[in-house]
């Protein structure tokens, strides 16, 4: 962007204004000056808007225009005439793929996603257990109306236009705190996309708690000025309590599958077991993901930047903005983890006094301070700004979303990349409806190869559905040598197992590779944490698998013993006069002792759980016993031993489940 | 001698209290183990080359002390343990009823489908035969004592009168078929009466034996002629033992000139590895190998037509036999086997027929009998 210094002319007069004629369903252009004729097509509108040069005089324009005979060389002056600021709205209207609106299918998902993310953020911030209703109504072949309503705190009237009608307006950009949204682009971009493709404004209805009425707005974005344009403003009665409802009409297509709205909502439910999601699409019956955790995640705190995460330029800007008068005060108040002692040390290192006035600092001095700061041994940033999902909640979410046999989860301790605290969590689900376990396959009659594992990725509890292979999380999965954990894996491929791998990155600033928030950038620190978390979970799974294999071998062994015991008893009794029953019972007892392993349950460390403990829920690991007993005739002898470790509460909790496709 | 002969009196239909007791003990052991919470197990002496040794004094192969513990709760042994007790139960049944059964009949008696499965207790007889041998060694009983016998194999003819199960038999008046040697030839069954034979000639198989019978060789040379149908069964070996020890008849064997022939001789002479526990009541250490020797080809002037090429198995087996401790240090055997290997061919006894139909009985054997230096010991 070759943006020059902001032009101060009142540009409002030559702005193109878009208004919506609701009865005709088309766009009417009102112009307030004699700027060039814009295209009548709404799609082309943005192009025209960014191309026209409203400030230029006709002479200058013609001078810059190429003639047919010979191109006149441009001069600095003539070029200056064409040089002007580009509004962020204009930029994104042209580059909508950067925000995730590249195609019709993705547009639908992105719009829903942005609205849901905002709702969840708002509810959590207001300490409300979220309940979100999503409705997708098909209006035409490729025109959809999406409505997302939450039970959040609502939005004060004056802020509604800014939040929904302005790009890069929000509460989340400037603070270092973990939230789903980061920049304040998402929902307004969705509204902009809707406007561009259907010409209809975004509709917002918000009701504050204990207020009788709700405010209703219809908004458009003025792309040139990046300002909201209020189409309609109203006070309406609603049949729901506090919350916000957003409606966007947009050009989209509804296709199921891996990157669908359905999948996004399912994954959202997995990562947010504290929220209820009700989803109505025009095609399917209503889907409900009921909350399984009645506790809000910890509300993360805001933190100040950590000196190691700040670049020199940023620090210069911070020095400009600070209210502190002296260097020592600045360092201590604007950064986290700078104690008075450390402040002295840094100043000394830089050859300055803590009492140096901010105003006296010049470039070289600032650089010295910066270097000293970077070299100083600092505590890692505080981690109360992070709110991991938590291993138990991950398990709860996975239990709701996937019918598997093993579940395990692990939350890494917080770590830091570029001064930003982050935390990695991994959950694994194995077997069950994800596919038959390879160990079962080799024993049973199934010959099908196990399916490839699936990776579901989350950043700040938001599912990432696109650009899997570009994502640091996916690469980390490939990096693990899964064969160490009894799971087969071809070189450079995902492991081949009925395995679902969930990876969550929580951070105050998630390093996405693009504004569409699809993939996590490849920071060594992040990759390392993901690897460690994956390894921890895989280790448990590996142990469980090898124990399972062993149990199976023992079960087979027990079958053999059981089969022969009666034979042996009959023969023995035929030879000598001995008590048949007593012999048989004694032999069965010994057989049980020898094959006890077949009945054993193991905790997440692969340690044996004593029978009396077997009913207590296991920390971070859940083993679901298969409901079908393979061979009842032989097993019946050992019925007394059969125990289930299935935590019954959780089992009940997954009555209504849609499994991952 | 074997204590069995002292304890089992009369006909085999009589009960054998000693053997019966051993079987009961076996079952009670299983019960005891189970009651104490121990794995039921049976110690079975190993019947392998590693667990036999050659007693240079008595010149027989004896069984060592190594035992294999067969444990019911060992995954790999469970079935065989069950089979062992099952066979024991069947033998008990025979003893109780005072009947005897062939090893094949035992197989059928013990074979059935295990309740609730598709599995059979025994798949074929080759599975039950070794189990029976295991039972023999485990209870230190003889097959006869368990009232089990094998199919008759082998025949006898010659100047011997004896009683078999109460019937008098004159082995000079048996036509061309001879006397089929039963599986059990214990003194309770067979009692020798009169013998004018000077020696016993054991030949390898029926066809050769017939040649001798037809030529009435036993009449001319005053002998008893037996055959064992290849590797002689226990009945034949036991009878040879008795003829040698009770009637003091020397035993001469005439076998094919190949490693299998050598081994038959070895089994008759010092016992077999598999049945090493029975060597002392079967082996005839004085038995002599009188033919066919590898040197006979040149000596008798045989033609190429009788040569049978040695294959790899023959060569391997020959070397193996040469390594057996009981062949060690026997110069003439070393010469013999080395000659066989250098010849590169083997010969059957029938090779002699190529000279003339009566060459074997009229010339070859009389020559061998008269030239002790030709014998292999």
Coordinates of C-alpha atoms in Angstrom, one line a residue, chain A residues 92-299:
Chain A
X92 CA -10.4 -5.7 1.6
X93 CA -13.3 -5.3 -0.7
X94 CA -10.8 -6.0 -3.5
X95 CA -8.9 -8.6 -1.6
X96 CA -11.7 -10.4 0.1
X97 CA -9.9 -13.8 -0.1
X98 CA -7.5 -12.5 2.6
X99 CA -10.5 -12.5 4.9
X100 CA -11.7 -15.9 3.9
X101 CA -14.3 -15.0 1.4
X102 CA -12.6 -16.5 -1.6
X103 CA -15.5 -18.7 -2.8
X104 CA -19.2 -19.1 -2.1
X105 CA -18.8 -22.1 0.1
X106 CA -16.1 -20.6 2.2
X107 CA -18.0 -17.3 2.4
X108 CA -20.9 -19.0 4.2
X109 CA -18.6 -20.6 6.7
X110 CA -16.5 -17.5 7.3
X111 CA -19.6 -15.4 7.9
X112 CA -21.0 -17.9 10.4
X113 CA -17.7 -18.3 12.0
X114 CA -17.1 -14.6 12.5
X115 CA -20.5 -14.1 14.0
X116 CA -20.2 -17.1 16.3
X117 CA -16.7 -16.1 17.4
X118 CA -17.9 -12.7 18.3
X119 CA -20.8 -14.1 20.2
X120 CA -18.7 -16.5 22.2
X121 CA -16.2 -13.8 23.1
X122 CA -18.9 -11.5 24.2
X123 CA -20.7 -14.0 26.3
X124 CA -17.5 -15.2 28.0
X125 CA -16.4 -11.7 28.7
X126 CA -19.7 -11.0 30.3
X127 CA -19.5 -14.2 32.3
X128 CA -22.5 -15.7 30.6
X129 CA -22.6 -19.4 29.6
X130 CA -23.1 -19.0 25.9
X131 CA -26.1 -20.3 24.1
X132 CA -25.9 -19.6 20.4
X133 CA -28.5 -20.1 17.7
X134 CA -27.5 -20.3 14.1
X135 CA -30.0 -20.3 11.3
X136 CA -29.1 -20.7 7.7
X137 CA -32.0 -20.1 5.4
X138 CA -31.7 -20.6 1.7
X139 CA -33.5 -17.8 -0.2
X140 CA -32.4 -18.5 -3.6
X141 CA -30.2 -21.0 -5.4
X142 CA -27.0 -19.3 -4.1
X143 CA -28.4 -16.7 -1.8
X144 CA -28.5 -17.4 1.9
X145 CA -29.5 -15.6 5.0
X146 CA -27.6 -16.4 8.1
X147 CA -28.8 -15.4 11.5
X148 CA -26.7 -15.8 14.6
X149 CA -28.2 -14.9 17.9
X150 CA -26.5 -15.1 21.3
X151 CA -27.4 -14.6 24.9
X152 CA -24.6 -12.2 25.5
X153 CA -24.6 -8.8 27.1
X154 CA -25.7 -7.0 24.0
X155 CA -24.1 -3.9 22.5
X156 CA -24.8 -0.4 23.5
X157 CA -26.7 1.5 20.8
X158 CA -24.0 3.9 19.9
X159 CA -21.4 1.3 19.3
X160 CA -23.5 -1.0 17.0
X161 CA -22.7 1.0 13.8
X162 CA -19.0 1.1 14.5
X163 CA -18.6 -2.5 15.4
X164 CA -20.6 -3.8 12.4
X165 CA -20.0 -1.1 9.9
X166 CA -16.3 -0.4 10.2
X167 CA -13.4 -2.6 9.5
X168 CA -10.7 -2.8 12.1
X169 CA -12.8 -1.5 14.9
X170 CA -12.9 -3.5 18.0
X171 CA -11.9 -4.0 21.6
X172 CA -9.5 -6.8 21.0
X173 CA -6.7 -5.4 18.9
X174 CA -4.9 -3.3 21.3
X175 CA -4.9 -5.5 24.3
X176 CA -2.8 -8.5 25.0
X177 CA -5.4 -10.9 26.1
X178 CA -6.6 -14.2 24.7
X179 CA -9.8 -14.0 22.6
X180 CA -11.2 -15.5 19.5
X181 CA -11.3 -12.3 17.5
X182 CA -8.2 -10.3 17.2
X183 CA -8.3 -7.5 14.8
X184 CA -11.9 -6.4 14.6
X185 CA -12.2 -7.2 10.9
X186 CA -14.3 -10.3 10.9
X187 CA -17.9 -9.5 11.3
X188 CA -17.8 -6.2 9.5
X189 CA -16.0 -7.9 6.6
X190 CA -18.8 -10.5 6.5
X191 CA -21.3 -7.7 6.4
X192 CA -19.3 -6.0 3.6
X193 CA -19.2 -9.2 1.7
X194 CA -22.9 -9.6 2.0
X195 CA -23.5 -6.1 0.9
X196 CA -21.2 -6.5 -2.1
X197 CA -22.8 -9.8 -3.3
X198 CA -26.4 -9.2 -2.5
X199 CA -26.6 -5.5 -2.0
X200 CA -28.4 -6.0 1.3
X201 CA -27.2 -4.4 4.5
X202 CA -26.2 -6.3 7.6
X203 CA -29.0 -6.3 10.2
X204 CA -28.2 -6.1 13.9
X205 CA -30.7 -6.4 16.8
X206 CA -29.3 -6.1 20.3
X207 CA -31.0 -6.1 23.6
X208 CA -29.2 -5.1 26.8
X209 CA -30.1 -6.9 30.0
X210 CA -33.1 -5.6 31.8
X211 CA -34.0 -3.3 28.9
X212 CA -37.5 -3.6 27.5
X213 CA -36.7 -3.0 23.9
X214 CA -34.0 -3.9 21.5
X215 CA -32.2 -1.7 19.0
X216 CA -32.3 -2.7 15.4
X217 CA -29.9 -1.4 12.8
X218 CA -29.4 -2.0 9.1
X219 CA -25.9 -1.0 8.2
X220 CA -23.7 -0.7 5.2
X221 CA -20.0 0.0 5.1
X222 CA -18.8 3.0 3.4
X223 CA -15.8 1.4 1.8
X224 CA -14.1 4.6 0.9
X225 CA -14.1 6.0 4.3
X226 CA -14.4 2.8 6.3
X227 CA -17.3 4.2 8.0
X228 CA -20.7 2.8 8.9
X229 CA -23.6 4.0 6.8
X230 CA -26.9 3.6 8.7
X231 CA -29.7 2.4 6.4
X232 CA -32.3 2.0 9.1
X233 CA -32.4 2.5 12.8
X234 CA -35.3 1.3 14.9
X235 CA -36.4 0.2 18.3
X236 CA -38.1 -3.2 18.1
X237 CA -39.6 -5.6 20.6
X238 CA -38.0 -9.0 20.7
X239 CA -39.1 -12.3 22.3
X240 CA -35.7 -13.0 23.7
X241 CA -33.8 -11.6 26.7
X242 CA -30.4 -10.0 26.4
X243 CA -28.2 -10.7 23.5
X244 CA -27.3 -9.8 20.0
X245 CA -28.7 -11.1 16.7
X246 CA -26.9 -10.6 13.5
X247 CA -28.4 -11.3 10.1
X248 CA -26.4 -11.2 6.9
X249 CA -27.6 -12.0 3.4
X250 CA -24.9 -13.3 1.2
X251 CA -24.1 -15.1 -2.0
X252 CA -23.0 -18.5 -0.8
X253 CA -23.3 -22.2 -1.3
X254 CA -24.1 -24.8 1.2
X255 CA -22.1 -28.0 0.9
X256 CA -21.5 -30.5 3.6
X257 CA -18.2 -32.1 4.4
X258 CA -14.9 -31.4 6.0
X259 CA -15.0 -27.6 5.5
X260 CA -18.7 -27.1 6.1
X261 CA -20.6 -25.0 8.6
X262 CA -21.8 -28.3 10.2
X263 CA -18.2 -29.4 10.7
X264 CA -17.2 -26.0 12.1
X265 CA -20.0 -26.0 14.6
X266 CA -19.3 -29.6 15.7
X267 CA -15.6 -28.7 16.2
X268 CA -16.6 -25.5 18.0
X269 CA -18.8 -27.6 20.3
X270 CA -15.8 -29.9 21.0
X271 CA -13.5 -27.1 21.9
X272 CA -16.2 -25.2 23.8
X273 CA -18.0 -27.7 25.9
X274 CA -19.4 -24.9 28.0
X275 CA -21.6 -23.6 25.3
X276 CA -24.8 -24.7 23.8
X277 CA -25.1 -24.5 20.0
X278 CA -28.4 -24.8 18.3
X279 CA -28.2 -25.0 14.5
X280 CA -31.0 -24.9 12.1
X281 CA -30.3 -25.2 8.4
X282 CA -32.9 -25.2 5.7
X283 CA -32.1 -28.8 4.8
X284 CA -31.6 -30.8 7.9
X285 CA -33.4 -31.2 11.2
X286 CA -32.2 -29.0 14.0
X287 CA -28.9 -30.0 15.5
X288 CA -28.2 -29.2 19.1
X289 CA -24.9 -29.4 21.0
X290 CA -25.8 -29.1 24.6
X291 CA -23.2 -27.8 27.0
X292 CA -21.5 -30.6 29.0
X293 CA -19.5 -28.3 31.3
X294 CA -21.5 -25.8 33.4
X295 CA -18.5 -23.7 34.2
X296 CA -17.2 -20.8 32.2
X297 CA -13.6 -21.0 31.2
X298 CA -11.3 -18.8 33.3
X299 CA -11.6 -15.3 32.0

